[in-house]
mmCIF file of C-alpha atoms in Angstrom:
data_model
loop_
_atom_site.group_PDB
_atom_site.id
_atom_site.type_symbol
_atom_site.label_atom_id
_atom_site.label_comp_id
_atom_site.label_asym_id
_atom_site.label_seq_id
_atom_site.Cartn_x
_atom_site.Cartn_y
_atom_site.Cartn_z
ATOM 1 C CA MET A 1 210.355 117.416 150.113
ATOM 2 C CA THR A 2 208.736 114.124 151.114
ATOM 3 C CA PRO A 3 206.169 113.093 148.478
ATOM 4 C CA HIS A 4 202.619 112.386 149.622
ATOM 5 C CA ILE A 5 201.662 108.897 148.516
ATOM 6 C CA THR A 6 197.966 109.798 148.707
ATOM 7 C CA LEU A 7 197.915 112.635 146.215
ATOM 8 C CA CYS A 8 195.119 112.400 143.664
ATOM 9 C CA PRO A 9 195.177 114.270 140.333
ATOM 10 C CA MET A 10 191.394 114.623 140.023
ATOM 11 C CA PRO A 11 190.999 117.938 141.943
ATOM 12 C CA TRP A 12 193.458 119.485 139.484
ATOM 13 C CA VAL A 13 192.446 117.926 136.178
ATOM 14 C CA ASN A 14 188.768 116.952 136.300
ATOM 15 C CA LEU A 15 185.285 118.350 136.750
ATOM 16 C CA SER A 16 182.170 116.161 136.914
ATOM 17 C CA ILE A 17 179.086 118.032 135.712
ATOM 18 C CA TYR A 18 175.515 116.932 136.409
ATOM 19 C CA ALA A 19 172.338 117.781 134.518
ATOM 20 C CA ASP A 20 171.203 120.318 137.128
ATOM 21 C CA GLY A 21 174.498 122.210 136.841
ATOM 22 C CA SER A 22 175.980 120.946 140.096
ATOM 23 C CA THR A 23 179.571 119.765 139.960
ATOM 24 C CA ARG A 24 181.981 117.483 141.734
ATOM 25 C CA LEU A 25 185.711 117.058 141.347
ATOM 26 C CA CYS A 26 185.197 113.329 141.005
ATOM 27 C CA CYS A 27 182.106 111.245 140.270
ATOM 28 C CA PHE A 28 183.120 108.542 142.736
ATOM 29 C CA GLU A 29 181.702 110.407 145.735
ATOM 30 C CA ASP A 30 178.457 110.942 143.864
ATOM 31 C CA PHE A 31 175.297 111.278 145.986
ATOM 32 C CA LYS A 32 176.619 110.364 149.418
ATOM 33 C CA GLY A 33 176.517 113.954 150.624
ATOM 34 C CA PRO A 34 177.567 117.542 149.889
ATOM 35 C CA LEU A 35 181.272 117.004 150.624
ATOM 36 C CA ASN A 36 182.321 117.170 146.991
ATOM 37 C CA LEU A 37 180.078 120.017 145.823
ATOM 38 C CA ALA A 38 181.329 123.470 144.886
ATOM 39 C CA TYR A 39 180.637 126.261 147.349
ATOM 40 C CA ASN A 40 182.028 129.564 148.557
ATOM 41 C CA ILE A 41 181.974 130.637 152.198
ATOM 42 C CA ASN A 42 180.560 134.077 152.973
ATOM 43 C CA SER A 43 180.287 135.192 156.612
ATOM 44 C CA GLY A 44 180.631 131.590 157.719
ATOM 45 C CA THR A 45 177.808 130.379 155.459
ATOM 46 C CA ARG A 46 178.199 127.942 152.604
ATOM 47 C CA ASN A 47 176.804 129.253 149.335
ATOM 48 C CA TYR A 48 176.559 126.304 146.951
ATOM 49 C CA LEU A 49 177.410 126.987 143.315
ATOM 50 C CA THR A 50 176.132 125.505 140.068
ATOM 51 C CA LEU A 51 176.556 126.290 136.394
ATOM 52 C CA LYS A 52 173.149 127.969 136.460
ATOM 53 C CA GLU A 53 174.652 131.096 138.003
ATOM 54 C CA THR A 54 178.415 130.525 138.078
ATOM 55 C CA SER A 55 180.943 130.091 135.277
ATOM 56 C CA LEU A 56 182.859 126.860 134.868
ATOM 57 C CA LEU A 57 186.159 128.616 135.538
ATOM 58 C CA SER A 58 184.821 130.139 138.769
ATOM 59 C CA LEU A 59 183.549 126.759 139.981
ATOM 60 C CA ILE A 60 186.985 125.236 139.566
ATOM 61 C CA ASN A 61 188.413 127.750 142.033
ATOM 62 C CA SER A 62 185.546 127.730 144.529
ATOM 63 C CA ASP A 63 186.447 127.774 148.218
ATOM 64 C CA SER A 64 185.540 124.110 148.682
ATOM 65 C CA TYR A 65 187.664 122.875 145.793
ATOM 66 C CA ASN A 66 190.592 125.061 146.817
ATOM 67 C CA THR A 67 190.417 123.509 150.293
ATOM 68 C CA ILE A 68 190.424 119.975 148.865
ATOM 69 C CA ARG A 69 193.551 120.724 146.825
ATOM 70 C CA ASN A 70 195.328 122.258 149.813
ATOM 71 C CA ASN A 71 194.348 119.262 151.955
ATOM 72 C CA PHE A 72 196.052 116.920 149.529
ATOM 73 C CA LEU A 73 199.180 119.069 149.277
ATOM 74 C CA ASN A 74 199.374 119.212 153.093
ATOM 75 C CA GLY A 75 199.090 115.429 153.391
ATOM 76 C CA THR A 76 195.486 115.401 154.646
ATOM 77 C CA ILE A 77 192.821 113.208 153.058
ATOM 78 C CA PRO A 78 189.665 115.266 152.344
ATOM 79 C CA PRO A 79 186.537 113.606 153.813
ATOM 80 C CA SER A 80 184.992 113.355 150.354
ATOM 81 C CA CYS A 81 187.921 111.206 149.216
ATOM 82 C CA ALA A 82 187.973 108.701 152.078
ATOM 83 C CA GLU A 83 186.320 105.943 150.012
ATOM 84 C CA CYS A 84 189.354 105.565 147.748
ATOM 85 C CA ILE A 85 191.760 105.333 150.673
ATOM 86 C CA ASN A 86 189.531 102.748 152.363
ATOM 87 C CA GLU A 87 189.582 100.644 149.197
ATOM 88 C CA GLU A 88 193.350 100.858 148.929
ATOM 89 C CA HIS A 89 193.748 99.674 152.525
ATOM 90 C CA GLN A 90 191.773 96.593 151.451
ATOM 91 C CA GLY A 91 194.109 96.003 148.520
ATOM 92 C CA ILE A 92 191.602 97.259 145.945
ATOM 93 C CA THR A 93 192.535 99.386 142.938
ATOM 94 C CA SER A 94 190.728 102.647 143.689
ATOM 95 C CA ARG A 95 189.542 105.407 141.404
ATOM 96 C CA ARG A 96 192.476 107.481 142.680
ATOM 97 C CA LEU A 97 194.960 104.882 141.463
ATOM 98 C CA THR A 98 193.344 104.491 138.048
ATOM 99 C CA SER A 99 193.302 108.298 137.713
ATOM 100 C CA LEU A 100 197.022 108.426 138.409
ATOM 101 C CA GLN A 101 197.564 106.060 135.496
ATOM 102 C CA PHE A 102 195.637 108.337 133.134
ATOM 103 C CA TYR A 103 196.978 111.608 134.592
ATOM 104 C CA PRO A 104 200.517 110.813 135.883
ATOM 105 C CA LEU A 105 201.128 114.253 137.398
ATOM 106 C CA LYS A 106 203.974 114.647 139.885
ATOM 107 C CA GLU A 107 203.630 116.519 143.162
ATOM 108 C CA GLU A 108 206.105 119.162 142.018
ATOM 109 C CA LYS A 109 203.913 119.951 139.012
ATOM 110 C CA LEU A 110 200.764 120.182 141.155
ATOM 111 C CA ARG A 111 202.476 122.615 143.519
ATOM 112 C CA GLU A 112 203.702 124.656 140.583
ATOM 113 C CA ILE A 113 200.185 125.219 139.226
ATOM 114 C CA THR A 114 198.542 125.828 142.642
ATOM 115 C CA ASP A 115 198.804 129.018 144.684
ATOM 116 C CA ASN A 116 198.843 129.202 148.498
ATOM 117 C CA ASN A 117 195.051 129.430 148.621
ATOM 118 C CA GLY A 118 194.557 126.260 146.593
ATOM 119 C CA ARG A 119 193.578 128.086 143.420
ATOM 120 C CA VAL A 120 194.803 126.591 140.148
ATOM 121 C CA LYS A 121 196.241 128.457 137.209
ATOM 122 C CA THR A 122 195.118 125.862 134.689
ATOM 123 C CA THR A 123 191.838 124.610 133.246
ATOM 124 C CA PRO A 124 190.543 121.012 133.431
ATOM 125 C CA LEU A 125 192.057 118.325 131.240
ATOM 126 C CA GLY A 126 188.943 116.212 131.598
ATOM 127 C CA LEU A 127 185.183 116.647 131.909
ATOM 128 C CA ASP A 128 182.647 114.098 133.095
ATOM 129 C CA ILE A 129 179.247 115.137 131.697
ATOM 130 C CA ARG A 130 175.712 113.913 132.371
ATOM 131 C CA PHE A 131 173.433 115.651 129.880
ATOM 132 C CA ASN A 132 170.142 114.498 131.359
ATOM 133 C CA THR A 133 168.427 111.458 132.834
ATOM 134 C CA LEU A 134 166.673 110.288 129.656
ATOM 135 C CA CYS A 135 166.802 106.490 129.725
ATOM 136 C CA ASN A 136 164.804 103.507 128.495
ATOM 137 C CA HIS A 137 165.637 101.120 131.371
ATOM 138 C CA THR A 138 164.831 100.785 135.067
ATOM 139 C CA CYS A 139 167.952 98.955 136.251
ATOM 140 C CA ARG A 140 167.752 97.530 139.760
ATOM 141 C CA MET A 141 170.927 99.235 140.960
ATOM 142 C CA CYS A 142 169.859 102.619 139.567
ATOM 143 C CA GLY A 143 167.157 105.193 140.333
ATOM 144 C CA PRO A 144 165.564 108.431 139.104
ATOM 145 C CA HIS A 145 168.844 110.342 139.514
ATOM 146 C CA TYR A 146 170.128 108.595 136.352
ATOM 147 C CA SER A 147 166.986 107.236 134.685
ATOM 148 C CA SER A 148 163.828 109.144 133.819
ATOM 149 C CA LYS A 149 162.109 105.788 133.311
ATOM 150 C CA TRP A 150 162.409 105.085 137.058
ATOM 151 C CA ALA A 151 160.460 108.117 138.301
ATOM 152 C CA ASP A 152 156.905 106.759 138.741
ATOM 153 C CA GLU A 153 157.881 103.291 139.952
ATOM 154 C CA TYR A 154 160.451 104.684 142.369
ATOM 155 C CA ALA A 155 157.816 106.903 143.988
ATOM 156 C CA GLN A 156 155.656 103.824 144.596
ATOM 157 C CA LEU A 157 158.677 101.896 145.861
ATOM 158 C CA LYS A 158 159.558 104.565 148.407
ATOM 159 C CA CYS A 159 156.020 104.542 149.754
ATOM 160 C CA ALA A 160 156.168 100.773 150.213
ATOM 161 C CA LEU A 161 159.752 100.622 151.525
ATOM 162 C CA PRO A 162 160.750 103.847 153.338
ATOM 163 C CA PHE A 163 164.386 102.683 153.695
ATOM 164 C CA VAL A 164 164.915 102.854 149.929
ATOM 165 C CA HIS A 165 167.779 105.176 149.058
ATOM 166 C CA ASP A 166 166.685 108.789 148.559
ATOM 167 C CA PHE A 167 168.134 109.888 145.229
ATOM 168 C CA PRO A 168 167.785 113.433 143.896
ATOM 169 C CA SER A 169 166.005 113.897 140.594
ATOM 170 C CA PHE A 170 166.826 116.455 137.903
ATOM 171 C CA THR A 171 164.077 118.220 136.016
ATOM 172 C CA SER A 172 166.152 120.435 133.708
ATOM 173 C CA SER A 173 169.555 120.297 132.062
ATOM 174 C CA VAL A 174 172.093 123.102 132.139
ATOM 175 C CA VAL A 175 174.686 121.321 130.017
ATOM 176 C CA GLU A 176 172.342 121.060 127.020
ATOM 177 C CA LYS A 177 172.189 124.849 126.673
ATOM 178 C CA PRO A 178 174.298 126.895 124.191
ATOM 179 C CA SER A 179 175.819 128.846 127.093
ATOM 180 C CA PHE A 180 177.579 125.668 128.263
ATOM 181 C CA ARG A 181 179.138 125.146 124.844
ATOM 182 C CA LYS A 182 180.554 128.664 124.934
ATOM 183 C CA GLN A 183 182.307 127.800 128.184
ATOM 184 C CA ILE A 184 183.788 124.696 126.561
ATOM 185 C CA LEU A 185 185.478 126.959 124.018
ATOM 186 C CA GLN A 186 187.259 128.755 126.882
ATOM 187 C CA ILE A 187 188.952 125.543 128.029
ATOM 188 C CA ALA A 188 189.211 123.721 124.692
ATOM 189 C CA LYS A 189 192.941 124.249 124.253
ATOM 190 C CA GLU A 190 193.829 122.175 127.339
ATOM 191 C CA LEU A 191 190.902 119.756 127.268
ATOM 192 C CA ARG A 192 191.971 116.161 126.587
ATOM 193 C CA SER A 193 189.132 113.861 127.664
ATOM 194 C CA ILE A 194 185.338 113.916 127.909
ATOM 195 C CA TYR A 195 183.421 111.141 129.619
ATOM 196 C CA ILE A 196 179.693 110.976 128.881
ATOM 197 C CA THR A 197 177.064 109.001 130.697
ATOM 198 C CA GLY A 198 173.411 109.527 131.471
ATOM 199 C CA GLY A 199 170.706 108.622 131.385
ATOM 200 C CA GLU A 200 171.494 106.849 128.149
ATOM 201 C CA ALA A 201 173.613 109.065 125.915
ATOM 202 C CA MET A 202 172.825 107.150 122.724
ATOM 203 C CA LEU A 203 169.177 108.259 122.994
ATOM 204 C CA ASN A 204 169.995 111.912 123.625
ATOM 205 C CA LEU A 205 169.876 114.159 120.547
ATOM 206 C CA LYS A 206 171.553 116.991 122.485
ATOM 207 C CA HIS A 207 174.544 114.731 123.082
ATOM 208 C CA TRP A 208 174.988 114.219 119.340
ATOM 209 C CA GLU A 209 174.637 117.971 118.788
ATOM 210 C CA PHE A 210 177.410 118.460 121.349
ATOM 211 C CA LEU A 211 179.688 116.063 119.455
ATOM 212 C CA GLN A 212 178.988 117.968 116.241
ATOM 213 C CA PHE A 213 179.896 121.192 118.052
ATOM 214 C CA LEU A 214 183.246 119.675 119.077
ATOM 215 C CA ILE A 215 183.870 118.539 115.504
ATOM 216 C CA ASP A 216 182.904 121.887 113.943
ATOM 217 C CA ASN A 217 185.190 123.790 116.320
ATOM 218 C CA ASN A 218 188.221 121.551 115.672
ATOM 219 C CA ILE A 219 188.197 120.251 119.252
ATOM 220 C CA ALA A 220 187.315 116.602 118.605
ATOM 221 C CA SER A 221 190.661 115.558 117.127
ATOM 222 C CA HIS A 222 192.522 115.912 120.449
ATOM 223 C CA ILE A 223 189.753 114.520 122.680
ATOM 224 C CA CYS A 224 189.587 111.021 124.165
ATOM 225 C CA LEU A 225 185.862 110.302 124.354
ATOM 226 C CA GLY A 226 184.521 107.852 126.939
ATOM 227 C CA TYR A 227 181.042 106.449 127.543
ATOM 228 C CA ASN A 228 178.882 104.187 129.616
ATOM 229 C CA ILE A 229 176.120 102.824 127.348
ATOM 230 C CA ASN A 230 173.419 100.225 127.959
ATOM 231 C CA MET A 231 173.693 98.581 124.506
ATOM 232 C CA SER A 232 169.996 98.869 123.730
ATOM 233 C CA TYR A 233 170.469 101.306 120.836
ATOM 234 C CA ILE A 234 173.338 102.464 118.615
ATOM 235 C CA PRO A 235 172.443 105.042 115.925
ATOM 236 C CA ASP A 236 173.591 104.081 112.424
ATOM 237 C CA ASN A 237 175.635 107.273 112.122
ATOM 238 C CA ALA A 238 177.385 106.952 115.495
ATOM 239 C CA PRO A 239 180.661 105.661 113.958
ATOM 240 C CA ASP A 240 180.700 108.691 111.644
ATOM 241 C CA PHE A 241 180.741 111.000 114.691
ATOM 242 C CA TRP A 242 183.280 108.926 116.612
ATOM 243 C CA SER A 243 185.738 108.748 113.709
ATOM 244 C CA HIS A 244 186.574 112.436 114.273
ATOM 245 C CA PHE A 245 187.875 111.876 117.805
ATOM 246 C CA LYS A 246 191.371 110.928 118.883
ATOM 247 C CA TYR A 247 190.127 107.903 120.793
ATOM 248 C CA VAL A 248 186.741 106.469 121.787
ATOM 249 C CA SER A 249 186.231 104.083 124.705
ATOM 250 C CA LEU A 250 182.820 102.472 125.032
ATOM 251 C CA GLY A 251 182.035 101.094 128.473
ATOM 252 C CA LEU A 252 179.310 98.484 128.000
ATOM 253 C CA SER A 253 176.964 98.415 131.003
ATOM 254 C CA LEU A 254 176.259 94.693 131.008
ATOM 255 C CA ASP A 255 175.875 93.022 134.400
ATOM 256 C CA ALA A 256 175.107 89.470 133.289
ATOM 257 C CA VAL A 257 174.243 87.424 130.210
ATOM 258 C CA GLY A 258 170.855 86.791 128.612
ATOM 259 C CA LYS A 259 167.778 86.639 130.855
ATOM 260 C CA ARG A 260 169.792 87.570 133.940
ATOM 261 C CA CYS A 261 170.862 90.837 132.342
ATOM 262 C CA GLU A 262 167.274 91.518 131.253
ATOM 263 C CA TYR A 263 166.174 91.042 134.874
ATOM 264 C CA LEU A 264 168.823 93.382 136.304
ATOM 265 C CA ARG A 265 168.319 95.991 133.584
ATOM 266 C CA HIS A 266 164.548 95.971 133.195
ATOM 267 C CA GLY A 267 163.546 97.010 129.677
ATOM 268 C CA LEU A 268 166.633 95.527 128.009
ATOM 269 C CA LYS A 269 166.262 92.899 125.300
ATOM 270 C CA TRP A 270 169.311 90.651 125.031
ATOM 271 C CA ALA A 271 168.742 90.320 121.273
ATOM 272 C CA ASP A 272 169.403 94.076 121.015
ATOM 273 C CA VAL A 273 172.711 93.640 122.822
ATOM 274 C CA ILE A 274 173.835 91.021 120.302
ATOM 275 C CA LYS A 275 172.666 93.165 117.376
ATOM 276 C CA ASN A 276 174.552 96.198 118.658
ATOM 277 C CA MET A 277 177.696 94.192 119.447
ATOM 278 C CA LYS A 278 177.766 93.238 115.756
ATOM 279 C CA THR A 279 177.178 96.870 114.744
ATOM 280 C CA LEU A 280 180.107 98.091 116.834
ATOM 281 C CA GLN A 281 182.495 95.388 115.687
ATOM 282 C CA ASN A 282 181.502 95.818 112.039
ATOM 283 C CA ALA A 283 182.262 99.552 112.254
ATOM 284 C CA HIS A 284 185.999 98.679 112.265
ATOM 285 C CA LEU A 285 186.973 101.958 113.929
ATOM 286 C CA LYS A 286 190.692 101.810 114.721
ATOM 287 C CA ASN A 287 190.299 104.557 117.354
ATOM 288 C CA MET A 288 187.573 102.688 119.309
ATOM 289 C CA THR A 289 187.780 100.089 122.083
ATOM 290 C CA LEU A 290 185.050 98.200 123.917
ATOM 291 C CA GLU A 291 185.163 97.347 127.611
ATOM 292 C CA ILE A 292 182.539 95.533 129.669
ATOM 293 C CA GLN A 293 181.722 97.471 132.845
ATOM 294 C CA PRO A 294 179.345 95.480 135.055
ATOM 295 C CA SER A 295 177.774 96.970 138.162
ATOM 296 C CA ILE A 296 178.481 94.241 140.695
ATOM 297 C CA THR A 297 175.827 93.625 143.335
ATOM 298 C CA TRP A 298 174.960 90.622 145.488
ATOM 299 C CA MET A 299 172.488 89.667 142.765
ATOM 300 C CA ASN A 300 175.024 89.028 139.989
ATOM 301 C CA VAL A 301 178.444 88.415 141.579
ATOM 302 C CA TYR A 302 177.817 84.639 141.610
ATOM 303 C CA TYR A 303 177.419 84.710 137.813
ATOM 304 C CA ILE A 304 180.250 87.066 136.864
ATOM 305 C CA ASP A 305 182.164 84.186 135.220
ATOM 306 C CA GLU A 306 179.449 84.064 132.537
ATOM 307 C CA LEU A 307 180.359 87.627 131.555
ATOM 308 C CA TYR A 308 183.999 86.608 131.137
ATOM 309 C CA SER A 309 182.871 83.855 128.766
ATOM 310 C CA PHE A 310 180.829 86.433 126.850
ATOM 311 C CA MET A 311 183.840 88.739 126.734
ATOM 312 C CA SER A 312 186.029 85.946 125.340
ATOM 313 C CA ALA A 313 183.437 84.969 122.741
ATOM 314 C CA TRP A 314 183.437 88.524 121.382
ATOM 315 C CA ASN A 315 187.230 88.843 121.621
ATOM 316 C CA LEU A 316 187.083 91.699 124.111
ATOM 317 C CA LYS A 317 190.166 92.278 126.241
ATOM 318 C CA LYS A 318 189.070 94.288 129.273
ATOM 319 C CA MET A 319 186.496 94.309 132.034
ATOM 320 C CA PHE A 320 186.175 97.026 134.646
ATOM 321 C CA LEU A 321 184.607 95.739 137.858
ATOM 322 C CA ASN A 322 182.332 98.461 139.191
ATOM 323 C CA PHE A 323 181.329 97.461 142.720
ATOM 324 C CA VAL A 324 178.051 98.971 143.885
ATOM 325 C CA TYR A 325 178.315 100.907 147.156
ATOM 326 C CA THR A 326 175.056 102.826 146.882
ATOM 327 C CA PRO A 327 172.396 101.734 147.579
ATOM 328 C CA SER A 328 174.098 99.820 150.393
ATOM 329 C CA TYR A 329 171.413 97.113 150.435
ATOM 330 C CA LEU A 330 172.643 95.925 147.022
ATOM 331 C CA ALA A 331 176.387 95.890 147.761
ATOM 332 C CA PRO A 332 177.901 92.417 147.105
ATOM 333 C CA TRP A 333 179.765 92.128 150.430
ATOM 334 C CA ILE A 334 176.603 92.242 152.550
ATOM 335 C CA LEU A 335 175.937 88.592 151.665
ATOM 336 C CA PRO A 336 176.304 86.016 154.458
ATOM 337 C CA GLU A 337 179.861 84.770 154.990
ATOM 338 C CA THR A 338 179.093 81.207 153.918
ATOM 339 C CA THR A 339 177.459 82.449 150.710
ATOM 340 C CA LYS A 340 180.454 84.623 149.889
ATOM 341 C CA LYS A 341 182.801 81.663 150.366
ATOM 342 C CA ASN A 342 180.626 79.506 148.114
ATOM 343 C CA ILE A 343 180.693 82.195 145.442
ATOM 344 C CA LEU A 344 184.482 82.417 145.545
ATOM 345 C CA ARG A 345 184.840 78.640 145.293
ATOM 346 C CA LYS A 346 182.604 78.726 142.232
ATOM 347 C CA LEU A 347 184.505 81.598 140.568
ATOM 348 C CA GLN A 348 188.024 80.407 141.312
ATOM 349 C CA ASN A 349 189.900 79.215 138.219
ATOM 350 C CA HIS A 350 187.248 80.750 135.948
ATOM 351 C CA LEU A 351 188.418 84.379 136.120
ATOM 352 C CA PRO A 352 191.731 86.131 135.454
ATOM 353 C CA ASP A 353 193.666 85.845 138.699
ATOM 354 C CA LYS A 354 193.921 89.613 139.176
ATOM 355 C CA ASP A 355 190.154 90.051 138.872
ATOM 356 C CA PHE A 356 189.408 87.065 141.081
ATOM 357 C CA GLN A 357 191.686 88.473 143.781
ATOM 358 C CA GLN A 358 189.933 91.840 143.560
ATOM 359 C CA ILE A 359 186.497 90.244 143.940
ATOM 360 C CA SER A 360 187.776 88.111 146.805
ATOM 361 C CA ARG A 361 189.144 91.135 148.669
ATOM 362 C CA GLN A 362 185.924 93.074 148.147
ATOM 363 C CA LEU A 363 183.736 90.257 149.414
ATOM 364 C CA MET A 364 185.795 89.065 152.356
ATOM 365 C CA LYS A 365 187.482 92.210 153.705
ATOM 366 C CA ILE A 366 184.157 93.943 154.269
ATOM 367 C CA ASP A 367 181.851 92.386 156.848
ATOM 368 C CA SER A 368 178.513 90.825 155.984
ATOM 369 C CA ASP A 369 175.507 92.923 156.913
ATOM 370 C CA TYR A 370 172.336 90.931 157.538
ATOM 371 C CA ASP A 371 170.153 93.998 158.077
ATOM 372 C CA GLN A 372 171.149 95.515 154.734
ATOM 373 C CA PHE A 373 170.797 92.131 153.045
ATOM 374 C CA ARG A 374 167.254 91.802 154.418
ATOM 375 C CA LYS A 375 166.448 95.219 152.967
ATOM 376 C CA GLY A 376 167.906 94.163 149.619
ATOM 377 C CA ILE A 377 165.705 91.086 149.588
ATOM 378 C CA LEU A 378 162.602 93.158 150.397
ATOM 379 C CA PHE A 379 163.598 95.571 147.605
ATOM 380 C CA ASN A 380 163.799 92.726 145.091
ATOM 381 C CA LYS A 381 160.607 91.064 146.304
ATOM 382 C CA TRP A 382 158.674 94.292 145.770
ATOM 383 C CA LEU A 383 160.108 94.772 142.273
ATOM 384 C CA ASP A 384 159.477 91.126 141.372
ATOM 385 C CA LYS A 385 155.821 91.518 142.250
ATOM 386 C CA ASN A 386 155.471 94.886 140.523
ATOM 387 C CA ARG A 387 157.253 93.725 137.359
ATOM 388 C CA SER A 388 155.990 90.124 137.267
ATOM 389 C CA GLU A 389 159.550 88.842 137.516
ATOM 390 C CA ASP A 390 161.043 86.057 139.634
ATOM 391 C CA PHE A 391 164.493 86.194 141.202
ATOM 392 C CA SER A 392 164.395 82.527 142.204
ATOM 393 C CA LYS A 393 163.854 81.360 138.614
ATOM 394 C CA THR A 394 166.324 83.792 137.067
ATOM 395 C CA PHE A 395 169.137 83.146 139.558
ATOM 396 C CA PRO A 396 168.313 79.618 140.806
ATOM 397 C CA GLU A 397 171.800 78.620 141.990
ATOM 398 C CA LEU A 398 172.249 81.774 144.060
ATOM 399 C CA PHE A 399 168.680 81.514 145.334
ATOM 400 C CA ASN A 400 169.419 78.060 146.709
ATOM 401 C CA LEU A 401 172.276 79.550 148.747
ATOM 402 C CA ILE A 402 170.201 82.391 150.207
ATOM 403 C CA GLN A 403 166.708 80.861 150.318
ATOM 404 C CA LYS A 404 166.443 80.787 154.120
ATOM 405 C CA TYR A 405 167.248 84.512 154.279
ATOM 406 C CA TRP A 406 164.841 85.234 151.408
ATOM 407 C CA ASN A 407 162.001 83.409 153.129
ATOM 408 C CA LYS A 408 162.601 85.206 156.466
ATOM 409 C CA ALA A 409 162.716 88.714 154.990
#
């Protein structure tokens, strides 16, 4: 048997669950289309499935997910997974590759647990859960699909700029209901990791109730718990909850330092970040690690070295570079070629070589896109006016490099 070098463990081990009950095998595809959603085919028609009417175990073995697993085993890349392969061709460490590090499953094992129709005989090892969209920030790279705070302003924005990305919004949460917890009990024996994001999980009382449920049912002790948090608020009793889990990884959603981060994540106060950094470090939890996870856009890539200085000052060891693909008018590689080269000259020798090489590949192996960049400038101009903010004063060095494009937009 010749092994397939493009196998991905996620269709076998993971389920990403959204507030409305829709699911995906992997969060990386996100809102680019219905390719990664669960559905069954009846009389040639797709019937999409959610946790509102379908059990978690039935969703795992839906027709669409069975097809994705069979595609991988037959050496075919499913359309919903093309982004990872494209990244790897550019020399970038994809979500598929990082998943293989966490779930090092061999092809023989995947074939053993999968029948000829693509159905699996096991339950997920990991869940990726978004409880709701409750959030206290309106980050520039986000939207109402992840932040309730965005709803009113985003409606105005779309009226002013019709090209603005059309995100879905969720009005109710399936995963906050007791029926969802009952389904967790059915898969608890095999479950090993739970990743929680939002909205902002720290603000969500239902999230803390869910952790208490895991503790009370003796599930927490074998769970690796992961988060993305915006560092605006850490409850005093959070370490008490986290101490019951096998391992806790906090991904800190910080895109810049000081006023620049406040601009990108509107509503954030940098003083709160510093306060909560001290709270987390003073907790002295041996089972907890902190990792900075910036969302990299054309607005902050020039200044990413400042985050590495921040990381060093707080004795943090890891940074995960999360490059923004959607909305496309904020992606870092759409910048003009000369600007990208100037950015790389500025960053060289100020970043770990591996990270610098990754940023370099991302910027230079994907072509500049002046039309998308123009849209991104219009997007920021509108928000600057609406929020009484000023890109040119907050990012003066980058503004000097792009001023002629800014003025033309």
